[in-house]
Tab-separated table of C-alpha atoms in Angstrom:
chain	number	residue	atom	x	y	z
I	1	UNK	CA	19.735	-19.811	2.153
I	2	UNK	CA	18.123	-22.753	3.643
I	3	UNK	CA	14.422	-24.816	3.044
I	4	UNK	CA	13.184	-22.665	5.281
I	5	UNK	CA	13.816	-19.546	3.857
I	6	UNK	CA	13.608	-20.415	0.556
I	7	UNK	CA	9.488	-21.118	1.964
I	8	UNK	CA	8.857	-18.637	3.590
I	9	UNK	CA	10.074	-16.223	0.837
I	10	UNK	CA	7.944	-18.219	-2.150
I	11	UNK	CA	4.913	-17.365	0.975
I	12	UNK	CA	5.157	-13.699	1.777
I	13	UNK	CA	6.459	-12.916	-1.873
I	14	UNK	CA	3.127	-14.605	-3.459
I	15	UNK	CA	1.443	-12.942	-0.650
I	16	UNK	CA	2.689	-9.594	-1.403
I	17	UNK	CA	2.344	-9.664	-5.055
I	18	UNK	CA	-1.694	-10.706	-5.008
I	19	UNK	CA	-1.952	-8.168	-2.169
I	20	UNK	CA	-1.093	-5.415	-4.703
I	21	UNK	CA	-2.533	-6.801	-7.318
I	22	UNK	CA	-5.720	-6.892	-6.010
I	23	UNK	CA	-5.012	-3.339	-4.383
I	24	UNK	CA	-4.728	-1.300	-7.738
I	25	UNK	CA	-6.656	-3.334	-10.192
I	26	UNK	CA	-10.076	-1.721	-8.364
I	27	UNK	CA	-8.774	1.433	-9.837
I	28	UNK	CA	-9.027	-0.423	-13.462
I	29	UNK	CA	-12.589	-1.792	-12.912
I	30	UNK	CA	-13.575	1.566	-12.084
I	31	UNK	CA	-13.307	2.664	-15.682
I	32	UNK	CA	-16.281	0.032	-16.495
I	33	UNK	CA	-17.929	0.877	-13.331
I	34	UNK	CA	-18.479	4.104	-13.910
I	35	UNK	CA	-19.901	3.819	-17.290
I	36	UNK	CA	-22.214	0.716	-16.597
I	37	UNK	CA	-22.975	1.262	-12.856
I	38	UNK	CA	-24.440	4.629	-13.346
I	39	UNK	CA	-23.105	6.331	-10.416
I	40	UNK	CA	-21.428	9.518	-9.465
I	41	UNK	CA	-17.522	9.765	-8.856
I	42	UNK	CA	-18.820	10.688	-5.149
I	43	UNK	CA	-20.247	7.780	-4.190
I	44	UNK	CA	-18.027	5.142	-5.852
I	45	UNK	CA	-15.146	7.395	-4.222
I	46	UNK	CA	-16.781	6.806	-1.034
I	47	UNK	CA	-17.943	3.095	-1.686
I	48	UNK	CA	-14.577	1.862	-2.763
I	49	UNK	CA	-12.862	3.990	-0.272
I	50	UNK	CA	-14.744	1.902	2.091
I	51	UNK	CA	-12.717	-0.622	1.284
I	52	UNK	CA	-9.289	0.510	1.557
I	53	UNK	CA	-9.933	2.107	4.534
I	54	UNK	CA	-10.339	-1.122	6.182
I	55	UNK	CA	-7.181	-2.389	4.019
I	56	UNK	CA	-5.474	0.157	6.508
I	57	UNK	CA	-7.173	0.563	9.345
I	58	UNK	CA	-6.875	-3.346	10.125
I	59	UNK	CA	-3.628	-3.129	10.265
I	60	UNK	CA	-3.083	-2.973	14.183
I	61	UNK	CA	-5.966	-5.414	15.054
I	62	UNK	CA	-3.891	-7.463	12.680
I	63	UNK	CA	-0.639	-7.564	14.157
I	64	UNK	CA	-2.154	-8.333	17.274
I	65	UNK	CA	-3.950	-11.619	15.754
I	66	UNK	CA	-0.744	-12.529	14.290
I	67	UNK	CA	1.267	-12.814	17.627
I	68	UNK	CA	-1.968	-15.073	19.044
I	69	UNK	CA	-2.285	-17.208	15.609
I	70	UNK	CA	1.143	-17.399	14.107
I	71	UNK	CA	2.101	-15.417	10.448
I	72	UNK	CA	1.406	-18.710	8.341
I	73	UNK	CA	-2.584	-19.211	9.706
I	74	UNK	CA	-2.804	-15.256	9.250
I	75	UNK	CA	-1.601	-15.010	5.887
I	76	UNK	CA	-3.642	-18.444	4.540
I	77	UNK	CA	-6.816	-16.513	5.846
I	78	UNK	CA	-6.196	-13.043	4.638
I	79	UNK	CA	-5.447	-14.722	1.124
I	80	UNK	CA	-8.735	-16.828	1.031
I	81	UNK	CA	-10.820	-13.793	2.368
I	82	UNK	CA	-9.466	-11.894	-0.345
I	83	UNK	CA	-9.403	-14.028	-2.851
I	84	UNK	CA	-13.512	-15.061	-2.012
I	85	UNK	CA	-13.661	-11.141	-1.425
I	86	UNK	CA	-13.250	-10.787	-5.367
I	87	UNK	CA	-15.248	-13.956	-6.299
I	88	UNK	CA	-18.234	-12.180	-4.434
I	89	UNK	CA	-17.451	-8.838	-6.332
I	90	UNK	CA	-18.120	-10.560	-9.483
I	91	UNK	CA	-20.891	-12.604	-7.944
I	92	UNK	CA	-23.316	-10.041	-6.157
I	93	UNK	CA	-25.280	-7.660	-7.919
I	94	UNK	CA	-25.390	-3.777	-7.574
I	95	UNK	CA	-23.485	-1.213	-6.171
I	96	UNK	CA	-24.431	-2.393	-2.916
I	97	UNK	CA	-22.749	-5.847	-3.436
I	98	UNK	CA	-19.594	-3.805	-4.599
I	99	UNK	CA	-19.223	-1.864	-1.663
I	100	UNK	CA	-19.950	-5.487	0.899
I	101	UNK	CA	-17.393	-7.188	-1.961
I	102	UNK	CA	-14.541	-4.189	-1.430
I	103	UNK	CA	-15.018	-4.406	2.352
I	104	UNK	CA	-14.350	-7.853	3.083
I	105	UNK	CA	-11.472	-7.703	0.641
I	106	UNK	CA	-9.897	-4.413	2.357
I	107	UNK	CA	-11.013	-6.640	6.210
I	108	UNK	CA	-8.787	-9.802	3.993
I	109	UNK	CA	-6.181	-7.687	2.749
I	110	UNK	CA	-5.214	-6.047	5.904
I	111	UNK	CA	-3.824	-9.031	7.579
I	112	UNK	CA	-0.783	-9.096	5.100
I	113	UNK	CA	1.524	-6.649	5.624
I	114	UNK	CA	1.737	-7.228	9.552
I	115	UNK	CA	2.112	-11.364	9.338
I	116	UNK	CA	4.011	-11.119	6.025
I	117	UNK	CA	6.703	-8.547	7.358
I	118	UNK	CA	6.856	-9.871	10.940
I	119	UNK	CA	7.186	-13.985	9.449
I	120	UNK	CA	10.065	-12.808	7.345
I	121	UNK	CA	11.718	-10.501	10.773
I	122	UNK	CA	11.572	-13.517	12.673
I	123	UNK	CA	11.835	-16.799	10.663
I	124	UNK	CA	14.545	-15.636	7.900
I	125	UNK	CA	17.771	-15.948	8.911
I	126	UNK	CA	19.141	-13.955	5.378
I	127	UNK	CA	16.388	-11.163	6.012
I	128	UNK	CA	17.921	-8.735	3.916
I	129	UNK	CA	17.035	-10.607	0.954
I	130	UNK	CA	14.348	-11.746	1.813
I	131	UNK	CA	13.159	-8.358	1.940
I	132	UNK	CA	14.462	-7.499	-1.085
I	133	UNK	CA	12.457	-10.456	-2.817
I	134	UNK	CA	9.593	-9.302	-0.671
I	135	UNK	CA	9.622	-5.803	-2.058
I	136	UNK	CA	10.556	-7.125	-5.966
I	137	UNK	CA	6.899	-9.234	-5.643
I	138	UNK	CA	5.112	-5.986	-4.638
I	139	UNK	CA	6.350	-4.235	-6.980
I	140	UNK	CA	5.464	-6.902	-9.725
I	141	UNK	CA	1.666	-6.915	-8.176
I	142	UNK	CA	1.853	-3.520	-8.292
I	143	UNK	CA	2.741	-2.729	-12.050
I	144	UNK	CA	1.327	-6.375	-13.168
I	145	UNK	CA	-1.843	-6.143	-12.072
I	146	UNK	CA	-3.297	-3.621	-13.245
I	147	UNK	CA	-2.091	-4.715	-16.303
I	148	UNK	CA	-3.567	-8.277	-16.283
I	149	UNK	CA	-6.742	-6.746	-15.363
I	150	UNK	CA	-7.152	-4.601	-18.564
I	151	UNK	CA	-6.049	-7.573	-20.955
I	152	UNK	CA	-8.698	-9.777	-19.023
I	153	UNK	CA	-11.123	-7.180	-19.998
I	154	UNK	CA	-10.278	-7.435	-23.432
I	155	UNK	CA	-12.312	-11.257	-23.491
I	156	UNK	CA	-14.311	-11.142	-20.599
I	157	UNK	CA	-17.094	-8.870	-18.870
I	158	UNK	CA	-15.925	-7.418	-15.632
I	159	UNK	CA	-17.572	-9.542	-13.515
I	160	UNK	CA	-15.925	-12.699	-14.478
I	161	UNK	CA	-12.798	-11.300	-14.747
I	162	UNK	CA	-13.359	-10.344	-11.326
I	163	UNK	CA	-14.174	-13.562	-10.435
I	164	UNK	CA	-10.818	-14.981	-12.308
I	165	UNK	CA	-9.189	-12.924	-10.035
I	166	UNK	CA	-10.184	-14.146	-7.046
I	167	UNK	CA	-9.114	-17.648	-8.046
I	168	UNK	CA	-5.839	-17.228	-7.430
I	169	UNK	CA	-6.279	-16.017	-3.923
I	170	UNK	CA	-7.849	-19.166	-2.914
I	171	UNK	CA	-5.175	-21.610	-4.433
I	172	UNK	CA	-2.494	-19.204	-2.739
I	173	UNK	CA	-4.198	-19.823	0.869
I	174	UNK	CA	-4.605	-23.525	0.386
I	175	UNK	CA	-0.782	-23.358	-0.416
I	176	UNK	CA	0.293	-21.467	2.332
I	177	UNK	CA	-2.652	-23.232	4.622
I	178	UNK	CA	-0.513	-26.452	3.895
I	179	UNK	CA	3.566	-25.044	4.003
I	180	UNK	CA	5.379	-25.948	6.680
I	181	UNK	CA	7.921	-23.670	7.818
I	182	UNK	CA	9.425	-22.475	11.574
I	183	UNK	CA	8.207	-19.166	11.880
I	184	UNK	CA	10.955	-18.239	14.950
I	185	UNK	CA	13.818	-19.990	13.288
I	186	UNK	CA	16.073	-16.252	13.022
I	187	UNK	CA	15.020	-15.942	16.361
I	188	UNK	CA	16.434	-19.949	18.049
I	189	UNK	CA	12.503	-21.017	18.087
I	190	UNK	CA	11.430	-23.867	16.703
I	191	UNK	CA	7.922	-25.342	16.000
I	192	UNK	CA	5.996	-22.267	14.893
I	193	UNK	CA	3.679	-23.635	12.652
I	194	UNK	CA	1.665	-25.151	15.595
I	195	UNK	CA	0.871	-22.173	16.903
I	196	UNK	CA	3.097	-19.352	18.887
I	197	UNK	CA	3.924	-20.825	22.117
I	198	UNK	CA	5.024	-17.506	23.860
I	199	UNK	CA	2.643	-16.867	26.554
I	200	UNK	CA	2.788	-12.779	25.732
I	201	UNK	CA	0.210	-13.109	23.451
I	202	UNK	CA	-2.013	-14.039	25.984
I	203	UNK	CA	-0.957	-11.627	28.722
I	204	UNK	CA	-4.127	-9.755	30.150
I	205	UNK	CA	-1.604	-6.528	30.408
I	206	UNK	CA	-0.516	-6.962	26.964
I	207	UNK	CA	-3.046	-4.298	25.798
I	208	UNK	CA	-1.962	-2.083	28.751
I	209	UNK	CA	1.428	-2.375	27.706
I	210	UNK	CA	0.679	-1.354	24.236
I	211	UNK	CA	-1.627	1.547	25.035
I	212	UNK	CA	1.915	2.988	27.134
I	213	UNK	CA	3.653	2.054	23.973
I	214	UNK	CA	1.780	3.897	21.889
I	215	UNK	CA	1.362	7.290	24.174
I	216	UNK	CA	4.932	7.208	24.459
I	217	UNK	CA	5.347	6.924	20.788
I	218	UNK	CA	3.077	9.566	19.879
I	219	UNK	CA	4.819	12.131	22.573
I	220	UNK	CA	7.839	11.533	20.545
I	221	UNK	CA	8.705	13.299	16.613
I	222	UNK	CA	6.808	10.445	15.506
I	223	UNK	CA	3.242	12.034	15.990
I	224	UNK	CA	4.540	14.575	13.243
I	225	UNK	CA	6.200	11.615	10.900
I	226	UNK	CA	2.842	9.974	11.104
I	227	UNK	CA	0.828	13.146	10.411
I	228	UNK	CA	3.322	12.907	7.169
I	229	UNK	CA	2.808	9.522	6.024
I	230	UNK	CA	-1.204	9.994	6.624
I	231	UNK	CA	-0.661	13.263	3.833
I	232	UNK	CA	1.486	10.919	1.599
I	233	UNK	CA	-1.468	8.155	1.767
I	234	UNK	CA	-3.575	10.608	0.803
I	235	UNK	CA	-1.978	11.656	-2.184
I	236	UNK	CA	-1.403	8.627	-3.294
I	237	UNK	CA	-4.684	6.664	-3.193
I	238	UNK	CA	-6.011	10.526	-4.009
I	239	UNK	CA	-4.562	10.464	-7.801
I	240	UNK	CA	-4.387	6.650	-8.307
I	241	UNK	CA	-7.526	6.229	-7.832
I	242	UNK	CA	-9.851	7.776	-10.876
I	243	UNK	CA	-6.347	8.095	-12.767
I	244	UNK	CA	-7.149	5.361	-15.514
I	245	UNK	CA	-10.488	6.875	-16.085
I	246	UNK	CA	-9.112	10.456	-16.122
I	247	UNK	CA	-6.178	9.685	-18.760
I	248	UNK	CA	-8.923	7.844	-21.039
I	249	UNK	CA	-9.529	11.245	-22.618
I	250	UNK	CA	-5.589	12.312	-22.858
I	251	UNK	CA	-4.719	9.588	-25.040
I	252	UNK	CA	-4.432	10.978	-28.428
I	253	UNK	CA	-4.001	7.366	-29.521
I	254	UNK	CA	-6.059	5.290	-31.669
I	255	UNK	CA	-5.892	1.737	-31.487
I	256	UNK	CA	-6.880	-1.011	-33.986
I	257	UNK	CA	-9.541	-2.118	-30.519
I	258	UNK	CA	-12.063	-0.674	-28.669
I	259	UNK	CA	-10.032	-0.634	-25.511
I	260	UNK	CA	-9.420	2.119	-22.825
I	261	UNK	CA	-6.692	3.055	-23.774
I	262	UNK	CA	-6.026	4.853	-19.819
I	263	UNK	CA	-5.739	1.314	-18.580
I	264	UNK	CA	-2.251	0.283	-19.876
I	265	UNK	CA	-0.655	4.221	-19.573
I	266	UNK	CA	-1.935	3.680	-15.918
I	267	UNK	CA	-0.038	0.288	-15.758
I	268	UNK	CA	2.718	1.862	-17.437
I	269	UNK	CA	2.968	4.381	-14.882
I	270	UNK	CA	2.891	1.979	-11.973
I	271	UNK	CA	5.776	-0.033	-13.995
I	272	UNK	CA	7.868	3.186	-13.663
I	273	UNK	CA	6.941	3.747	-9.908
I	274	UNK	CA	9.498	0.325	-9.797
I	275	UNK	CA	12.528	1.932	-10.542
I	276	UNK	CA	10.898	4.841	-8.204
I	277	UNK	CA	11.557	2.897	-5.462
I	278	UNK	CA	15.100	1.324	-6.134
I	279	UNK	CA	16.156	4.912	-6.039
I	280	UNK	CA	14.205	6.393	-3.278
I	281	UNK	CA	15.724	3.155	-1.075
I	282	UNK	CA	19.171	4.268	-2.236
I	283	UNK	CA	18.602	7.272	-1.218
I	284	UNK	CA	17.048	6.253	2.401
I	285	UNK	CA	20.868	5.034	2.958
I	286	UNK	CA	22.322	8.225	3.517
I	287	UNK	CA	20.245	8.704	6.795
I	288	UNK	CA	18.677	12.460	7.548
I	289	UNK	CA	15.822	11.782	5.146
I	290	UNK	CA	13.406	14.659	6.161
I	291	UNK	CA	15.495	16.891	3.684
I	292	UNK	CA	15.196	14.257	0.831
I	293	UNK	CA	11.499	13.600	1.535
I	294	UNK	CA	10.741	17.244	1.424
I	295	UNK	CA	12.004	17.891	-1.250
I	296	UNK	CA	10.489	14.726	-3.266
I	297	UNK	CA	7.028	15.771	-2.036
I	298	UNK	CA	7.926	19.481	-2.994
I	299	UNK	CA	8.989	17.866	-6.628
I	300	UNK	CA	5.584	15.752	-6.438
I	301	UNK	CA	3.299	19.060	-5.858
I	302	UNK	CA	4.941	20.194	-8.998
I	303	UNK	CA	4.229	17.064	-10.796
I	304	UNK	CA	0.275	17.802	-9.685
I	305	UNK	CA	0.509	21.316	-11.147
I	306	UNK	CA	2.304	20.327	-14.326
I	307	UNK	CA	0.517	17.000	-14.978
I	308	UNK	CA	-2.802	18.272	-16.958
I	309	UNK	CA	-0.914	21.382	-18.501
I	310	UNK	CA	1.302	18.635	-19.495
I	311	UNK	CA	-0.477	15.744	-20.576
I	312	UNK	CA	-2.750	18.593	-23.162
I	313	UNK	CA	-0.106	19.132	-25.317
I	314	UNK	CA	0.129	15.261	-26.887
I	315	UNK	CA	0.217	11.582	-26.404
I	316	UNK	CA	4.078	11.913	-25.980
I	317	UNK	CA	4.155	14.451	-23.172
I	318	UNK	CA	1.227	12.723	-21.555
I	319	UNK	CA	3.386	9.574	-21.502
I	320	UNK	CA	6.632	11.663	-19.957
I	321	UNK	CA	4.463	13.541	-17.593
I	322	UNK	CA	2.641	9.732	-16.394
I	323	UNK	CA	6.102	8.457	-16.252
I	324	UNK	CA	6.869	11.328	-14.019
I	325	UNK	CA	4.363	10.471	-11.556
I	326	UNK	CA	4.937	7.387	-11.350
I	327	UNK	CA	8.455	7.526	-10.740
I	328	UNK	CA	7.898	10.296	-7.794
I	329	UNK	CA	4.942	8.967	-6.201
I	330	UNK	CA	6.473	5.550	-5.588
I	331	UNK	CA	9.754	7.521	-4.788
I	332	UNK	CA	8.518	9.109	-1.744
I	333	UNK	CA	7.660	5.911	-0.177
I	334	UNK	CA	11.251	4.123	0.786
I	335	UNK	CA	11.864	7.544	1.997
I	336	UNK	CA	9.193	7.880	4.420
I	337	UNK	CA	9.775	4.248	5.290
I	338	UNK	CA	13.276	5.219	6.647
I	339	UNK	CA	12.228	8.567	8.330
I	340	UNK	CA	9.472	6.325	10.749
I	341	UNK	CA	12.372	4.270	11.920
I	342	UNK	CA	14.767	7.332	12.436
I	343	UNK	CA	11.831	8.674	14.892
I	344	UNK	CA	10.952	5.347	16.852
I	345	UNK	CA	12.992	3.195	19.136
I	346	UNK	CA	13.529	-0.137	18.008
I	347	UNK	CA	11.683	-1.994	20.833
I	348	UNK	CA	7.995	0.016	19.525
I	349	UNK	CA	9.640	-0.498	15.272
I	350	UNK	CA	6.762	-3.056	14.704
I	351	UNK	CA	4.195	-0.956	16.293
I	352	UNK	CA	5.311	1.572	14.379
I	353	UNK	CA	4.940	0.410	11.118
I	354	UNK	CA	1.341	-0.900	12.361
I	355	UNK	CA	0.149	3.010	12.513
I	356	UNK	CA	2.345	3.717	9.672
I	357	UNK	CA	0.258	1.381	7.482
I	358	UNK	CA	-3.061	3.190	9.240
I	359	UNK	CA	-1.897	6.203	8.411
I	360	UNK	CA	-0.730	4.898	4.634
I	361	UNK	CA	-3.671	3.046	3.922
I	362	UNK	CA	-6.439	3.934	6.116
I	363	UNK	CA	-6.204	7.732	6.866
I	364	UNK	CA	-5.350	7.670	3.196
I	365	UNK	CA	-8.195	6.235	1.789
I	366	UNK	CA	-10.035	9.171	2.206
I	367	UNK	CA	-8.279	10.194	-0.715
I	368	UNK	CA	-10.856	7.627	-2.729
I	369	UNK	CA	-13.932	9.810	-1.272
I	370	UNK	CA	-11.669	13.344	-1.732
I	371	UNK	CA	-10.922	13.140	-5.843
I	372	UNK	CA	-14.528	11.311	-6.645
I	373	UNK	CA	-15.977	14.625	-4.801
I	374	UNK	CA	-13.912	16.777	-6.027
I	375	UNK	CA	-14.448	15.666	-9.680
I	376	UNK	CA	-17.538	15.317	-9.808
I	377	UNK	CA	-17.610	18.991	-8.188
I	378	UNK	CA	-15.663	20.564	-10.909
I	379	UNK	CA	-13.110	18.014	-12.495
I	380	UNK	CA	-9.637	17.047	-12.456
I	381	UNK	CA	-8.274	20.750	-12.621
I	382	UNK	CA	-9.060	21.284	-8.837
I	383	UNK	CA	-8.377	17.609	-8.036
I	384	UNK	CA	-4.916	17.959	-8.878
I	385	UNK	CA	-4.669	21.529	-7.187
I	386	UNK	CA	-5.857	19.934	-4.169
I	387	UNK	CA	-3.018	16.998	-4.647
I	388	UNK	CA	-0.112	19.908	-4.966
I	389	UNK	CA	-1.461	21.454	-1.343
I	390	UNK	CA	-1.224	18.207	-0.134
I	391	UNK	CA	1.879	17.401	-1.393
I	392	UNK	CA	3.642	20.817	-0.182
I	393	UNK	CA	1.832	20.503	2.979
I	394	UNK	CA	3.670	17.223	3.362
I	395	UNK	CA	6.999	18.804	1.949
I	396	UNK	CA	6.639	21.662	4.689
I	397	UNK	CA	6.409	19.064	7.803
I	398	UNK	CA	8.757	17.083	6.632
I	399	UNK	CA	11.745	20.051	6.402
I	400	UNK	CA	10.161	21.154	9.553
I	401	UNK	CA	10.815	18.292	10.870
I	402	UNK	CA	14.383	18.387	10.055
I	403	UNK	CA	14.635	21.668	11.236
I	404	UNK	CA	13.544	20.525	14.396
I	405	UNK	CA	16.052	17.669	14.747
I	406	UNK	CA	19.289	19.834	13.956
I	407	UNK	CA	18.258	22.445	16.770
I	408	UNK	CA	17.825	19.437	19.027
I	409	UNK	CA	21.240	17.938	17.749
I	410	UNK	CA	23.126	21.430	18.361
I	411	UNK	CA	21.563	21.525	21.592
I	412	UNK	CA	23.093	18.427	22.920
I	413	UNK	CA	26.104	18.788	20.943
């Protein structure tokens, strides 16, 4: 592995850890929100949903910035807009503030994923593991955060540990504002960090091009994959999202401080999601995934069912049935990963993911607004119920799916 590598990973794997980070420690500072902010699970559903909506929904705007800008410029930006996003959180008052605070960071955040996972395509020439360091910092953000965020509370009110957050954000983008790497070297370019030279980018057809791209990638299977991964974001930012606040009460624990106790089961959980993953991309290898998906959401609807039956009968089985989730949730998502690049050529693969990620992350965040309605309408019994429809809703496309492909294949064959 060369300099340039070895830069670009330490860039798109700090990138992707403070991504995440930021991502799912919201969920922890909605344990204090509730109780000091006064409001209803509906409208902070809806407020911080808001939020990660955009975190999604930027995602194809994005992609297209990044091919006129370069990766680098992109992901300095999106790290200082999310790392002032948080500063402001802790800085402006009322729930108002919040939701401006949670836009701008989901606006900031939604820049990553397209410049991060298109520097390392084209400027890594060992991209294999480069991606595997890339995933490894996720996951770290993902279980770590959360994490840091409820020992942070420990000493500090929310707001300045809000702001503490932010901090690191705006040393990352000076970092990467500064790092000089060739963004095209896997690809024979040279002199990326100036600024993409390709004159495609600018092409007044470009956007005709991808509006033909995209109509011929939705008459394909992949209309139905996406439909899929939309259910799957759903689910997930669905139950992740009041989750700390909702295992508060479960924990039959008492500790020697007055902590939530929710907060570091809920990390806990996202630690196990980690070896979720390694398994769920092991699986992914074995190609045909619409039979394994289906039957990993069918095995996460049961998870929903059991979880609350579960969780009542002691702090032990609440900790098995939280390790369950997390191992299933985060499961599901190499798979899915691997079924939207069985359905898509490899010429429309990046614009692919791009809807992928809308579908993840912005179609999904209505699953913020769904559970804070639905708890506040009548609690986490029919939140969960609605997560198992989901979830078997999800399993039944995806074995339709499959169904659908070994007709094809016996028709041709």
């Amino acid at each position: 592995m060369n300099a340039n590598d070895r830069s670009i990973i330490a860039l798109v794997t700090t990138g992707h850890g403070l991504v995440h980070t930021y991502e799912l420690s919201i969920s922890i500072f909605m344990t204090v929100w509730l109780a000091e902010l006064g409001v209803a699970e509906a409208t902070l559903g809806a407020v911080v949903g808001g939020g990660y909506f955009l975190f999604g929904a930027g995602a194809l705007p994005s992609g297209i910035l990044v091919d006129r800008f370069g990766s680098r410029r992109l992901i300095a930006c999106g790290l200082a807009g999310m790392g002032a996003a948080f500063v402001l959180l802790g800085l402006l008052p009322g729930l108002w503030g919040l939701g401006a605070a949670l836009l701008a960071w989901g606006a900031a955040a939604s820049v990553y994923h397209p410049a991060g996972l298109a520097l390392i395509s084209t400027g890594v020439r060992q991209r294999g593991r480069a991606l595997a360091y890339h995933g490894i910092a996720g996951n770290v953000g993902i279980a770590g955060g959360p994490l840091l965020t409820a020992l942070l509370l420990l000493a500090f009110d929310w707001a300045t540990v809000a702001v503490l957050l932010g901090l690191p954000g705006l040393i990352a983008a000076a970092g990467a504002w500064r790092a000089s790497v060739d963004e095209t070297a896997a690809v024979g370019r040279h002199d990326a960090t100036d600024g993409p030279s390709s004159t495609a980018s600018a092409n007044p057809g470009r956007l005709t091009a991808l509006w033909r791209q995209t109509r011929h990638l939705f008459a394909s299977g992949f209309a139905g994959v996406f439909v899929l991964v939309a259910l799957s974001g759903l689910y997930y930012r669905g139950v992740l999202t009041f989750l700390p606040d909702l295992l508060t009460p479960l924990v039959a624990v008492d500790l020697p401080i007055d902590v939530s106790a929710g907060r570091y089961v809920y990390a806990g959980l996202l630690a196990v999601g980690i070896a979720g993953q390694y398994v769920g991309g092991r699986l992914s290898d074995r190609g045909g995934t619409e039979w394994v998906l289906a039957g990993a959401l069918g095995l996460l609807s049961l998870v929903a069912v059991g979880f609350l039956p579960v969780a009542g009968w002691g702090a032990g089985a609440l900790l098995i049935a939280s390790a369950g989730l997390g191992f299933v949730l985060f499961l599901v998502q190499p798979l899915y990963q691997a079924t939207v690049a069985e359905y898509t050529p490899p010429d429309t693969r990046g614009l692919s993911y791009g809807y992928t990620y809308l579908g993840v992350f912005g179609i999904g965040a209505a699953g913020a607004a769904l559970s804070g309605g639905l708890l506040q309408l009548s609690g986490p019994p029919l939140l969960f119920g609605a997560l198992a429809g989901i979830a078997l809703l999800g399993a039944g496309l995806s074995a339709w799916l499959a169904v659908r492909r070994a007709r094809r294949e016996t028709v041709r064959s």
